[in-house]
Amino acid sequence: MRRNIPLAVTFVVGMLLIVSVFLPPIETIGEDFGVFFSIIAVFAFFLGGGNLIKVHFGKIMKKSNDWEFSLVTVVGFFAMLIIGLFKIGAPGDISTSVTAEGSYFQEMFVYLINPLQSTMYALLAFFVASASYRAFRAKNREATILLVAAFIILLGRTPLGMMLTGWIPESFSIFQVPNLAVWIMNSPNLAGQRAIMIGISLGVVAMSLRLILGIERTYLGGDDKG
Amino acid sequence: MSLILARKEKRSSMDIGMFFAALLTLGIFSFLYKDNPVYKVCEAIFVGVSAGFWAITYFFDNIHKKFWLGVFPQEGDSPDYWLWGGAILGFLMLLRISNKIGWIARWPLSFIVGATAGLYMMLYFVSNALNQVADTMMPIVAYASDNSVLWLDTFGNFIVVLGVVTGLIYFFFSKEHKGLFGTGAQVGTWFLMITFGASFGYTVMSRMSLLIGRLDFLFGDWLGLF
């Protein structure tokens, strides 16, 4: 019950989806399962949200280190839930979309989540600069190739690239940095991308087969009772 | 008069929102100095509000729109009872919180694993393996409409084929990378380095553009300096 049924479910569902590619009458089963998938994902997300609250409530109750920040997290979570569920500030009646223009839910997204998210990613610019310093030291042949490729792409995508190499005559225009950047993207970069994509896809096929055939069972956890 | 008041109200709500957005932006940037309580508050707000935002968005998009309106449709449409399958599996997922029957949550999990394996196996095999191999099997010599050889395109095609073949040699670990095979693998790593360099260059550029966006928000939208 604990292991055999899940293994059977994985096998049947996986095989059904593979077979559906070759059998037109059931070819839409992938879309149907996709809807199942999104419904299950919501319940899984509820579990995750519940776990978040459990962990932070625990910290608040025990007054552990930094419990004040946990309080902020919990307040933020519930504020968003209440504003979203009751559609506070949304124009019209309850049937209006929760993300309608002017709703507090939408405003929270625009003025809280959006700036926080983009600033978090923008912050990475400074850490990327520090990483560049380490990566851009040409210690060996491979590091030098990486350095040159990244440098040409960076220069080629900015006006500086054209300013520096715009004087090169038209007959040698491939050596103008913007054109060189395009060539790198379309030839050697494409080749590397393809090799990686083919490698990944073969890995996905092998791993999928292992899962469907029940060879790979780690997702079931450590309990071995049948 | 009412229109002017409404505009004023809208403007002041925008100003408050903008003020909070600017505070949060500065709070996140304060991490550049060192880890500090202001940054931690912003981080805690981000975690809580984002979790609430996605819980509500998933709830309305999937449970309400896909499940509820599918099972209890508006007048004229026939109900889709098949969706109950997804809801039941989702409910079984919630049983994970029980110590006694938590193992039942493996059933929806195995459904997700099986469906993902079956779907992605075919998808990756077709789009990432077969299509990429087919696109690489091309005539290397490129001709213009007047039958003259396009040397640059021909060289580019040669580089693509060489890069894909040597890149795949590098990923082939069943044979030791020695002799001619080892040389192929070595050339493959150079192509992979170019790919990583190009990706790195693009990552740097995207983070920089986000940083410029945040600075533009602070000095332009908020302070109105430009």
Short mmCIF file of N, CA and C in Angstrom, two decimals, chain A residues 1-3 5-6 9-10 13-14 17-18 21-22 32-33 35-40 42-43 45 47 66 69 72-73 76-77 80-81 84-85 87 105 107 109 111-113 115-116 118-128 132 136 141-142 145-146 149-150 154 157 174 183-185 187-189 191-198 201 205 208 211 219-220 223, chain B residues 14 17-18 21 24-25 28-29 31-32 37 40-41 44-46 48-49 51-56 58 60 62-63 66 82-83 85-86 89-90 93-94 97 103 106-107 109-118 121-122 124-125 128-129 132-133 135-136 152 155-156 159-160 163-164 167-168 186 189-190 192-195 197-198 200-202 204-205 207 210-211 214:
data_model
loop_
_atom_site.label_atom_id
_atom_site.label_comp_id
_atom_site.label_asym_id
_atom_site.label_seq_id
_atom_site.Cartn_x
_atom_site.Cartn_y
_atom_site.Cartn_z
N MET A 1 0.83 -1.22 0.00
CA MET A 1 0.00 0.00 0.00
C MET A 1 0.86 1.26 0.00
N ARG A 2 1.90 1.24 0.86
CA ARG A 2 2.68 2.46 1.03
C ARG A 2 3.67 2.71 -0.11
N ARG A 3 4.13 1.63 -0.74
CA ARG A 3 5.10 1.82 -1.82
C ARG A 3 4.58 1.29 -3.15
N ILE A 5 1.44 0.96 -4.38
CA ILE A 5 0.42 1.78 -5.06
C ILE A 5 1.06 3.02 -5.70
N PRO A 6 1.90 3.77 -4.96
CA PRO A 6 2.55 4.92 -5.63
C PRO A 6 3.38 4.51 -6.84
N VAL A 9 0.97 3.85 -9.63
CA VAL A 9 0.40 5.11 -10.14
C VAL A 9 1.42 5.79 -11.07
N THR A 10 2.66 5.86 -10.62
CA THR A 10 3.71 6.50 -11.44
C THR A 10 3.84 5.77 -12.79
N VAL A 13 0.47 6.30 -15.01
CA VAL A 13 0.34 7.68 -15.51
C VAL A 13 1.45 8.00 -16.51
N GLY A 14 2.67 7.61 -16.18
CA GLY A 14 3.80 7.88 -17.08
C GLY A 14 3.63 7.19 -18.42
N LEU A 17 0.89 8.72 -20.62
CA LEU A 17 1.29 9.96 -21.30
C LEU A 17 2.24 9.68 -22.46
N ILE A 18 3.08 8.66 -22.32
CA ILE A 18 3.98 8.31 -23.43
C ILE A 18 3.17 7.73 -24.59
N VAL A 21 1.06 10.01 -27.02
CA VAL A 21 1.70 10.69 -28.15
C VAL A 21 1.44 9.91 -29.44
N PHE A 22 1.31 8.58 -29.32
CA PHE A 22 1.14 7.73 -30.51
C PHE A 22 -0.31 7.36 -30.78
N ASP A 32 -5.47 17.29 -19.91
CA ASP A 32 -6.33 17.00 -18.75
C ASP A 32 -5.49 16.81 -17.49
N PHE A 33 -4.41 16.07 -17.63
CA PHE A 33 -3.54 15.84 -16.49
C PHE A 33 -2.87 17.15 -16.06
N VAL A 35 -4.31 20.03 -15.99
CA VAL A 35 -5.27 20.72 -15.10
C VAL A 35 -5.23 20.06 -13.72
N PHE A 36 -5.19 18.73 -13.69
CA PHE A 36 -5.05 18.00 -12.41
C PHE A 36 -3.83 18.54 -11.65
N PHE A 37 -2.78 18.65 -12.45
CA PHE A 37 -1.49 19.07 -11.93
C PHE A 37 -1.60 20.42 -11.24
N SER A 38 -2.28 21.39 -11.92
CA SER A 38 -2.37 22.73 -11.33
C SER A 38 -3.26 22.73 -10.09
N ILE A 39 -4.30 21.85 -10.07
CA ILE A 39 -5.15 21.79 -8.88
C ILE A 39 -4.36 21.20 -7.70
N ILE A 40 -3.61 20.12 -7.98
CA ILE A 40 -2.80 19.51 -6.90
C ILE A 40 -1.75 20.51 -6.41
N VAL A 42 -1.97 23.65 -6.11
CA VAL A 42 -2.54 24.62 -5.16
C VAL A 42 -2.55 24.02 -3.76
N PHE A 43 -2.98 22.76 -3.67
CA PHE A 43 -3.01 22.10 -2.35
C PHE A 43 -1.59 21.98 -1.79
N PHE A 45 0.78 24.00 -2.44
CA PHE A 45 1.16 25.35 -2.03
C PHE A 45 0.55 25.69 -0.66
N LEU A 47 -0.01 23.57 1.66
CA LEU A 47 0.84 22.87 2.63
C LEU A 47 2.09 23.70 2.93
N ASP A 66 15.54 36.69 16.55
CA ASP A 66 14.93 37.37 15.40
C ASP A 66 13.44 37.05 15.24
N PHE A 69 11.16 39.49 13.18
CA PHE A 69 11.06 39.40 11.71
C PHE A 69 10.03 38.34 11.30
N VAL A 72 6.72 39.96 11.32
CA VAL A 72 6.50 40.75 10.10
C VAL A 72 6.06 39.84 8.96
N THR A 73 6.73 38.67 8.85
CA THR A 73 6.38 37.72 7.78
C THR A 73 4.94 37.25 7.93
N GLY A 76 2.46 40.04 7.14
CA GLY A 76 2.44 40.26 5.69
C GLY A 76 1.64 39.18 4.97
N PHE A 77 1.84 37.93 5.39
CA PHE A 77 1.16 36.79 4.77
C PHE A 77 -0.36 36.91 4.97
N MET A 80 -2.03 39.87 3.12
CA MET A 80 -2.23 39.58 1.70
C MET A 80 -3.40 38.62 1.50
N LEU A 81 -3.51 37.61 2.40
CA LEU A 81 -4.60 36.64 2.28
C LEU A 81 -5.95 37.33 2.45
N GLY A 84 -6.73 39.70 -0.46
CA GLY A 84 -7.03 38.95 -1.67
C GLY A 84 -8.35 38.20 -1.60
N LEU A 85 -8.58 37.50 -0.48
CA LEU A 85 -9.80 36.68 -0.37
C LEU A 85 -11.06 37.53 -0.37
N LYS A 87 -11.22 40.56 -1.54
CA LYS A 87 -11.10 41.49 -2.68
C LYS A 87 -11.28 42.94 -2.23
N PHE A 105 -5.09 44.47 -3.57
CA PHE A 105 -4.23 43.33 -3.90
C PHE A 105 -3.25 43.72 -5.00
N GLU A 107 -2.46 46.80 -5.83
CA GLU A 107 -1.58 47.88 -5.33
C GLU A 107 -0.42 47.29 -4.52
N PHE A 109 0.89 44.45 -4.95
CA PHE A 109 1.84 43.86 -5.90
C PHE A 109 2.74 44.95 -6.49
N TYR A 111 3.35 48.11 -5.42
CA TYR A 111 4.18 48.95 -4.54
C TYR A 111 4.98 48.17 -3.49
N LEU A 112 4.69 46.89 -3.31
CA LEU A 112 5.49 46.11 -2.35
C LEU A 112 6.30 45.01 -3.04
N ILE A 113 5.57 44.07 -3.67
CA ILE A 113 6.25 42.90 -4.21
C ILE A 113 7.19 43.28 -5.37
N PRO A 115 8.73 46.22 -6.32
CA PRO A 115 10.02 46.86 -5.98
C PRO A 115 10.94 45.95 -5.19
N LEU A 116 10.36 45.15 -4.26
CA LEU A 116 11.21 44.26 -3.46
C LEU A 116 11.90 43.23 -4.35
N SER A 118 12.40 43.28 -7.70
CA SER A 118 13.39 43.78 -8.67
C SER A 118 14.63 44.31 -7.96
N THR A 119 14.47 44.86 -6.73
CA THR A 119 15.67 45.33 -6.02
C THR A 119 16.54 44.16 -5.57
N MET A 120 15.87 43.06 -5.16
CA MET A 120 16.63 41.86 -4.78
C MET A 120 17.50 41.41 -5.94
N TYR A 121 16.90 41.37 -7.14
CA TYR A 121 17.67 40.93 -8.32
C TYR A 121 18.70 41.99 -8.70
N ALA A 122 18.35 43.28 -8.55
CA ALA A 122 19.29 44.34 -8.88
C ALA A 122 20.51 44.28 -7.97
N LEU A 123 20.27 43.87 -6.73
CA LEU A 123 21.35 43.74 -5.75
C LEU A 123 22.42 42.77 -6.26
N LEU A 124 21.94 41.79 -7.03
CA LEU A 124 22.87 40.78 -7.56
C LEU A 124 23.88 41.40 -8.51
N ALA A 125 23.55 42.57 -9.08
CA ALA A 125 24.50 43.23 -10.00
C ALA A 125 25.84 43.44 -9.30
N PHE A 126 25.79 43.83 -8.02
CA PHE A 126 27.03 44.09 -7.28
C PHE A 126 27.79 42.79 -7.02
N PHE A 127 27.03 41.73 -6.72
CA PHE A 127 27.70 40.44 -6.46
C PHE A 127 28.22 39.83 -7.76
N VAL A 128 27.49 40.08 -8.86
CA VAL A 128 27.96 39.61 -10.16
C VAL A 128 29.25 40.33 -10.52
N SER A 132 32.59 38.60 -11.32
CA SER A 132 33.29 38.85 -12.59
C SER A 132 34.78 39.04 -12.34
N PHE A 136 37.09 36.76 -14.28
CA PHE A 136 37.78 37.39 -15.39
C PHE A 136 39.29 37.44 -15.23
N ARG A 141 43.62 28.50 -20.20
CA ARG A 141 43.06 28.70 -21.53
C ARG A 141 41.52 28.80 -21.49
N GLU A 142 40.89 27.90 -20.71
CA GLU A 142 39.42 27.89 -20.65
C GLU A 142 38.88 29.20 -20.06
N ILE A 145 39.09 31.96 -22.59
CA ILE A 145 38.02 31.89 -23.60
C ILE A 145 36.72 32.45 -23.01
N LEU A 146 36.42 32.06 -21.78
CA LEU A 146 35.20 32.54 -21.12
C LEU A 146 35.25 34.07 -20.99
N ALA A 149 34.82 35.78 -24.47
CA ALA A 149 33.43 35.68 -24.96
C ALA A 149 32.52 36.63 -24.18
N ALA A 150 32.63 36.61 -22.85
CA ALA A 150 31.76 37.47 -22.03
C ALA A 150 32.04 38.94 -22.31
N LEU A 154 29.38 41.60 -23.73
CA LEU A 154 29.06 42.80 -22.94
C LEU A 154 29.29 44.07 -23.76
N ARG A 157 26.80 44.57 -26.82
CA ARG A 157 25.40 44.92 -26.53
C ARG A 157 25.28 46.33 -25.95
N ILE A 174 32.67 42.25 -39.83
CA ILE A 174 32.51 41.16 -38.86
C ILE A 174 33.36 41.43 -37.61
N TRP A 183 27.82 37.12 -34.12
CA TRP A 183 28.38 35.90 -34.68
C TRP A 183 28.66 34.87 -33.57
N ILE A 184 29.18 35.35 -32.46
CA ILE A 184 29.44 34.43 -31.33
C ILE A 184 28.14 33.79 -30.87
N MET A 185 27.10 34.61 -30.77
CA MET A 185 25.80 34.09 -30.32
C MET A 185 25.26 33.06 -31.30
N SER A 187 26.93 31.25 -33.72
CA SER A 187 27.73 30.09 -34.12
C SER A 187 28.31 29.30 -32.94
N PRO A 188 29.43 29.76 -32.32
CA PRO A 188 29.99 28.91 -31.25
C PRO A 188 29.05 28.77 -30.05
N ASN A 189 28.35 29.86 -29.68
CA ASN A 189 27.42 29.78 -28.55
C ASN A 189 26.28 28.81 -28.87
N ALA A 191 26.38 26.30 -30.90
CA ALA A 191 26.91 24.93 -30.87
C ALA A 191 26.97 24.41 -29.43
N GLY A 192 27.51 25.24 -28.53
CA GLY A 192 27.59 24.83 -27.12
C GLY A 192 26.21 24.60 -26.51
N GLN A 193 25.29 25.52 -26.82
CA GLN A 193 23.91 25.39 -26.31
C GLN A 193 23.29 24.08 -26.77
N ARG A 194 23.51 23.77 -28.06
CA ARG A 194 22.92 22.54 -28.62
C ARG A 194 23.50 21.30 -27.93
N ALA A 195 24.81 21.30 -27.75
CA ALA A 195 25.44 20.14 -27.09
C ALA A 195 24.85 19.98 -25.68
N ILE A 196 24.69 21.09 -24.98
CA ILE A 196 24.13 21.03 -23.62
C ILE A 196 22.68 20.53 -23.67
N MET A 197 21.89 21.09 -24.62
CA MET A 197 20.48 20.71 -24.71
C MET A 197 20.31 19.22 -25.03
N ILE A 198 21.15 18.73 -25.97
CA ILE A 198 21.06 17.30 -26.32
C ILE A 198 21.45 16.45 -25.11
N SER A 201 18.61 16.53 -22.57
CA SER A 201 17.43 15.77 -22.98
C SER A 201 17.67 14.26 -22.84
N VAL A 205 15.45 11.82 -20.48
CA VAL A 205 14.84 10.57 -20.96
C VAL A 205 15.24 9.40 -20.04
N SER A 208 13.55 9.82 -16.63
CA SER A 208 12.12 9.56 -16.72
C SER A 208 11.85 8.06 -16.77
N LEU A 211 12.25 6.55 -13.41
CA LEU A 211 11.12 6.86 -12.53
C LEU A 211 9.90 6.01 -12.88
N TYR A 219 11.91 9.55 -4.38
CA TYR A 219 10.84 10.51 -4.14
C TYR A 219 9.80 9.95 -3.15
N LEU A 220 9.84 8.64 -2.90
CA LEU A 220 8.87 8.04 -1.99
C LEU A 220 9.31 8.14 -0.53
N ASP A 223 10.64 5.16 4.03
CA ASP A 223 9.86 4.10 4.65
C ASP A 223 9.68 2.93 3.68
N MET B 14 -1.08 57.05 -4.76
CA MET B 14 0.12 56.69 -5.53
C MET B 14 1.38 57.15 -4.80
N GLY B 17 2.11 54.88 -1.93
CA GLY B 17 2.64 53.63 -2.49
C GLY B 17 4.07 53.81 -2.94
N MET B 18 4.32 54.93 -3.63
CA MET B 18 5.65 55.23 -4.15
C MET B 18 6.64 55.38 -2.99
N ALA B 21 7.42 52.02 -1.66
CA ALA B 21 8.26 51.30 -2.63
C ALA B 21 9.70 51.81 -2.54
N LEU B 24 11.35 50.55 0.72
CA LEU B 24 11.71 49.13 0.61
C LEU B 24 12.93 48.96 -0.30
N THR B 25 12.97 49.73 -1.37
CA THR B 25 14.11 49.66 -2.29
C THR B 25 15.40 50.03 -1.54
N ILE B 28 16.43 47.29 0.95
CA ILE B 28 17.14 46.15 0.34
C ILE B 28 18.57 46.55 -0.02
N PHE B 29 18.73 47.75 -0.56
CA PHE B 29 20.08 48.21 -0.93
C PHE B 29 20.98 48.36 0.29
N PHE B 31 21.70 46.38 2.36
CA PHE B 31 22.49 45.14 2.54
C PHE B 31 23.90 45.32 1.99
N LEU B 32 24.06 46.26 1.06
CA LEU B 32 25.39 46.48 0.47
C LEU B 32 26.37 46.95 1.52
N PRO B 37 19.11 45.16 10.44
CA PRO B 37 17.70 44.93 10.75
C PRO B 37 16.74 45.48 9.69
N LYS B 40 16.54 43.05 7.01
CA LYS B 40 15.83 41.85 7.44
C LYS B 40 14.32 42.09 7.48
N VAL B 41 13.91 43.31 7.85
CA VAL B 41 12.47 43.62 7.85
C VAL B 41 11.94 43.56 6.41
N ALA B 44 11.68 40.03 5.35
CA ALA B 44 10.54 39.35 5.99
C ALA B 44 9.23 39.77 5.32
N ILE B 45 9.12 41.06 4.98
CA ILE B 45 7.90 41.53 4.27
C ILE B 45 7.80 40.81 2.93
N PHE B 46 8.93 40.72 2.24
CA PHE B 46 8.95 40.09 0.91
C PHE B 46 8.47 38.64 0.99
N GLY B 48 6.66 37.09 3.41
CA GLY B 48 5.26 36.97 3.82
C GLY B 48 4.29 37.40 2.74
N VAL B 49 4.53 38.59 2.19
CA VAL B 49 3.61 39.14 1.19
C VAL B 49 3.63 38.30 -0.09
N ALA B 51 4.34 35.07 -0.36
CA ALA B 51 3.64 33.80 -0.12
C ALA B 51 2.13 34.02 -0.16
N GLY B 52 1.67 35.09 0.46
CA GLY B 52 0.23 35.41 0.43
C GLY B 52 -0.25 35.70 -0.97
N PHE B 53 0.56 36.44 -1.72
CA PHE B 53 0.19 36.80 -3.09
C PHE B 53 0.01 35.56 -3.96
N TRP B 54 0.98 34.66 -3.89
CA TRP B 54 0.91 33.47 -4.75
C TRP B 54 -0.17 32.51 -4.29
N ALA B 55 -0.42 32.44 -2.97
CA ALA B 55 -1.51 31.57 -2.47
C ALA B 55 -2.84 32.05 -3.05
N ILE B 56 -3.07 33.35 -3.01
CA ILE B 56 -4.34 33.90 -3.52
C ILE B 56 -4.42 33.75 -5.05
N TYR B 58 -2.90 31.55 -7.01
CA TYR B 58 -3.13 30.14 -7.36
C TYR B 58 -4.57 29.73 -7.04
N PHE B 60 -7.37 31.57 -6.91
CA PHE B 60 -8.37 32.08 -7.87
C PHE B 60 -8.15 31.52 -9.27
N ASN B 62 -6.61 28.61 -10.22
CA ASN B 62 -6.76 27.16 -10.39
C ASN B 62 -8.00 26.60 -9.70
N ILE B 63 -8.17 26.88 -8.40
CA ILE B 63 -9.31 26.31 -7.69
C ILE B 63 -10.61 26.96 -8.17
N LYS B 66 -10.45 27.10 -12.71
CA LYS B 66 -10.36 25.81 -13.40
C LYS B 66 -11.28 24.76 -12.77
N TRP B 82 -14.73 15.19 -14.41
CA TRP B 82 -13.36 14.65 -14.46
C TRP B 82 -12.44 15.43 -13.52
N LEU B 83 -12.78 16.75 -13.34
CA LEU B 83 -11.93 17.61 -12.50
C LEU B 83 -11.92 17.20 -11.04
N GLY B 85 -11.28 14.44 -9.96
CA GLY B 85 -10.07 13.61 -9.80
C GLY B 85 -8.91 14.43 -9.27
N GLY B 86 -8.71 15.61 -9.87
CA GLY B 86 -7.63 16.50 -9.44
C GLY B 86 -7.84 16.98 -8.01
N LEU B 89 -7.15 14.17 -5.53
CA LEU B 89 -5.69 13.99 -5.38
C LEU B 89 -5.09 15.14 -4.56
N GLY B 90 -5.59 16.36 -4.81
CA GLY B 90 -5.12 17.52 -4.05
C GLY B 90 -5.43 17.37 -2.57
N MET B 93 -3.19 15.10 -0.86
CA MET B 93 -1.90 15.74 -0.59
C MET B 93 -1.89 16.37 0.81
N LEU B 94 -3.05 16.90 1.22
CA LEU B 94 -3.13 17.56 2.53
C LEU B 94 -2.99 16.56 3.69
N ILE B 97 -0.12 16.12 6.60
CA ILE B 97 0.02 16.69 7.95
C ILE B 97 -0.35 15.68 9.03
N TRP B 103 1.21 8.85 4.81
CA TRP B 103 1.79 8.12 3.66
C TRP B 103 0.87 8.16 2.43
N ARG B 106 1.63 10.19 -0.68
CA ARG B 106 2.52 9.71 -1.75
C ARG B 106 1.75 9.45 -3.05
N TRP B 107 0.45 9.20 -2.94
CA TRP B 107 -0.33 8.89 -4.16
C TRP B 107 -0.38 10.10 -5.10
N LEU B 109 1.59 12.57 -5.05
CA LEU B 109 2.99 12.86 -5.38
C LEU B 109 3.46 11.97 -6.52
N SER B 110 3.08 10.68 -6.43
CA SER B 110 3.50 9.76 -7.49
C SER B 110 2.78 10.09 -8.80
N PHE B 111 1.56 10.62 -8.70
CA PHE B 111 0.85 11.06 -9.91
C PHE B 111 1.65 12.18 -10.58
N ILE B 112 2.09 13.15 -9.76
CA ILE B 112 2.85 14.28 -10.29
C ILE B 112 4.16 13.80 -10.91
N VAL B 113 4.84 12.88 -10.20
CA VAL B 113 6.13 12.37 -10.70
C VAL B 113 5.92 11.63 -12.02
N GLY B 114 4.90 10.76 -12.06
CA GLY B 114 4.62 9.97 -13.27
C GLY B 114 4.25 10.87 -14.44
N ALA B 115 3.36 11.84 -14.17
CA ALA B 115 2.90 12.74 -15.24
C ALA B 115 4.07 13.58 -15.76
N THR B 116 4.89 14.09 -14.84
CA THR B 116 6.03 14.91 -15.26
C THR B 116 7.01 14.07 -16.08
N ALA B 117 7.28 12.85 -15.60
CA ALA B 117 8.23 11.98 -16.30
C ALA B 117 7.73 11.66 -17.70
N GLY B 118 6.47 11.25 -17.80
CA GLY B 118 5.90 10.86 -19.10
C GLY B 118 5.85 12.03 -20.07
N MET B 121 9.55 13.43 -20.84
CA MET B 121 10.38 12.49 -21.59
C MET B 121 10.15 12.67 -23.09
N MET B 122 8.89 12.71 -23.48
CA MET B 122 8.59 12.86 -24.90
C MET B 122 8.93 14.27 -25.39
N TYR B 124 11.09 16.53 -24.22
CA TYR B 124 12.53 16.80 -24.31
C TYR B 124 13.15 16.00 -25.45
N PHE B 125 12.69 14.75 -25.60
CA PHE B 125 13.29 13.90 -26.62
C PHE B 125 13.04 14.49 -28.01
N ASN B 128 14.33 18.81 -27.74
CA ASN B 128 15.73 19.10 -27.39
C ASN B 128 16.72 18.11 -27.97
N ALA B 129 16.30 16.91 -28.28
CA ALA B 129 17.26 15.95 -28.85
C ALA B 129 17.07 15.85 -30.36
N GLN B 132 17.17 19.25 -32.36
CA GLN B 132 18.50 19.88 -32.35
C GLN B 132 19.48 19.10 -33.23
N VAL B 133 19.37 17.78 -33.19
CA VAL B 133 20.24 16.96 -34.06
C VAL B 133 19.89 17.23 -35.52
N ASP B 135 18.57 19.91 -36.83
CA ASP B 135 19.01 21.24 -37.23
C ASP B 135 20.52 21.31 -37.44
N THR B 136 21.25 20.40 -36.77
CA THR B 136 22.72 20.41 -36.92
C THR B 136 23.14 19.68 -38.21
N LEU B 152 31.69 33.37 -44.86
CA LEU B 152 31.45 33.60 -43.43
C LEU B 152 30.37 32.65 -42.90
N PHE B 155 31.78 29.14 -42.75
CA PHE B 155 32.61 28.98 -41.57
C PHE B 155 31.74 28.84 -40.31
N GLY B 156 30.68 29.65 -40.25
CA GLY B 156 29.74 29.57 -39.11
C GLY B 156 29.10 28.20 -39.01
N ILE B 159 31.57 25.70 -37.74
CA ILE B 159 31.79 25.88 -36.30
C ILE B 159 30.63 25.25 -35.51
N VAL B 160 29.41 25.41 -36.01
CA VAL B 160 28.25 24.84 -35.30
C VAL B 160 28.36 23.32 -35.25
N GLY B 163 31.28 22.28 -33.05
CA GLY B 163 30.98 22.55 -31.64
C GLY B 163 30.02 21.53 -31.05
N VAL B 164 28.99 21.16 -31.83
CA VAL B 164 28.00 20.20 -31.32
C VAL B 164 28.66 18.83 -31.14
N GLY B 167 31.28 18.99 -28.35
CA GLY B 167 30.58 19.17 -27.07
C GLY B 167 29.97 17.87 -26.59
N LEU B 168 29.39 17.12 -27.52
CA LEU B 168 28.81 15.81 -27.14
C LEU B 168 29.90 14.83 -26.75
N GLN B 186 38.49 18.14 -25.48
CA GLN B 186 39.14 19.41 -25.13
C GLN B 186 38.56 20.57 -25.94
N THR B 189 35.22 21.52 -24.66
CA THR B 189 35.20 22.40 -23.48
C THR B 189 35.37 23.86 -23.89
N TRP B 190 36.14 24.11 -24.97
CA TRP B 190 36.31 25.50 -25.41
C TRP B 190 34.96 26.07 -25.87
N LEU B 192 32.05 25.04 -24.90
CA LEU B 192 31.20 25.20 -23.71
C LEU B 192 31.58 26.47 -22.95
N MET B 193 32.89 26.78 -22.91
CA MET B 193 33.34 28.00 -22.23
C MET B 193 32.80 29.25 -22.92
N ILE B 194 32.77 29.20 -24.26
CA ILE B 194 32.21 30.35 -25.00
C ILE B 194 30.73 30.51 -24.63
N THR B 195 30.01 29.37 -24.56
CA THR B 195 28.58 29.41 -24.20
C THR B 195 28.40 29.98 -22.80
N GLY B 197 30.47 31.88 -21.20
CA GLY B 197 30.87 33.30 -21.23
C GLY B 197 29.74 34.17 -21.75
N ALA B 198 29.10 33.70 -22.84
CA ALA B 198 27.98 34.46 -23.42
C ALA B 198 26.83 34.56 -22.41
N PHE B 200 27.05 34.35 -19.21
CA PHE B 200 27.50 35.20 -18.10
C PHE B 200 27.36 36.68 -18.49
N GLY B 201 27.78 36.98 -19.73
CA GLY B 201 27.66 38.36 -20.21
C GLY B 201 26.22 38.84 -20.18
N TYR B 202 25.31 37.96 -20.62
CA TYR B 202 23.89 38.33 -20.63
C TYR B 202 23.35 38.49 -19.21
N VAL B 204 25.05 39.42 -16.55
CA VAL B 204 25.57 40.70 -16.04
C VAL B 204 24.71 41.84 -16.59
N MET B 205 24.43 41.78 -17.90
CA MET B 205 23.66 42.87 -18.51
C MET B 205 22.26 42.97 -17.93
N ARG B 207 21.20 42.01 -14.95
CA ARG B 207 21.24 42.54 -13.57
C ARG B 207 21.52 44.03 -13.58
N LEU B 210 18.43 45.89 -14.42
CA LEU B 210 17.52 45.96 -13.27
C LEU B 210 17.98 47.04 -12.29
N LEU B 211 19.30 47.09 -12.09
CA LEU B 211 19.86 48.10 -11.18
C LEU B 211 19.56 49.51 -11.70
N ARG B 214 16.01 50.38 -11.00
CA ARG B 214 15.73 50.77 -9.60
C ARG B 214 16.25 52.17 -9.32
#
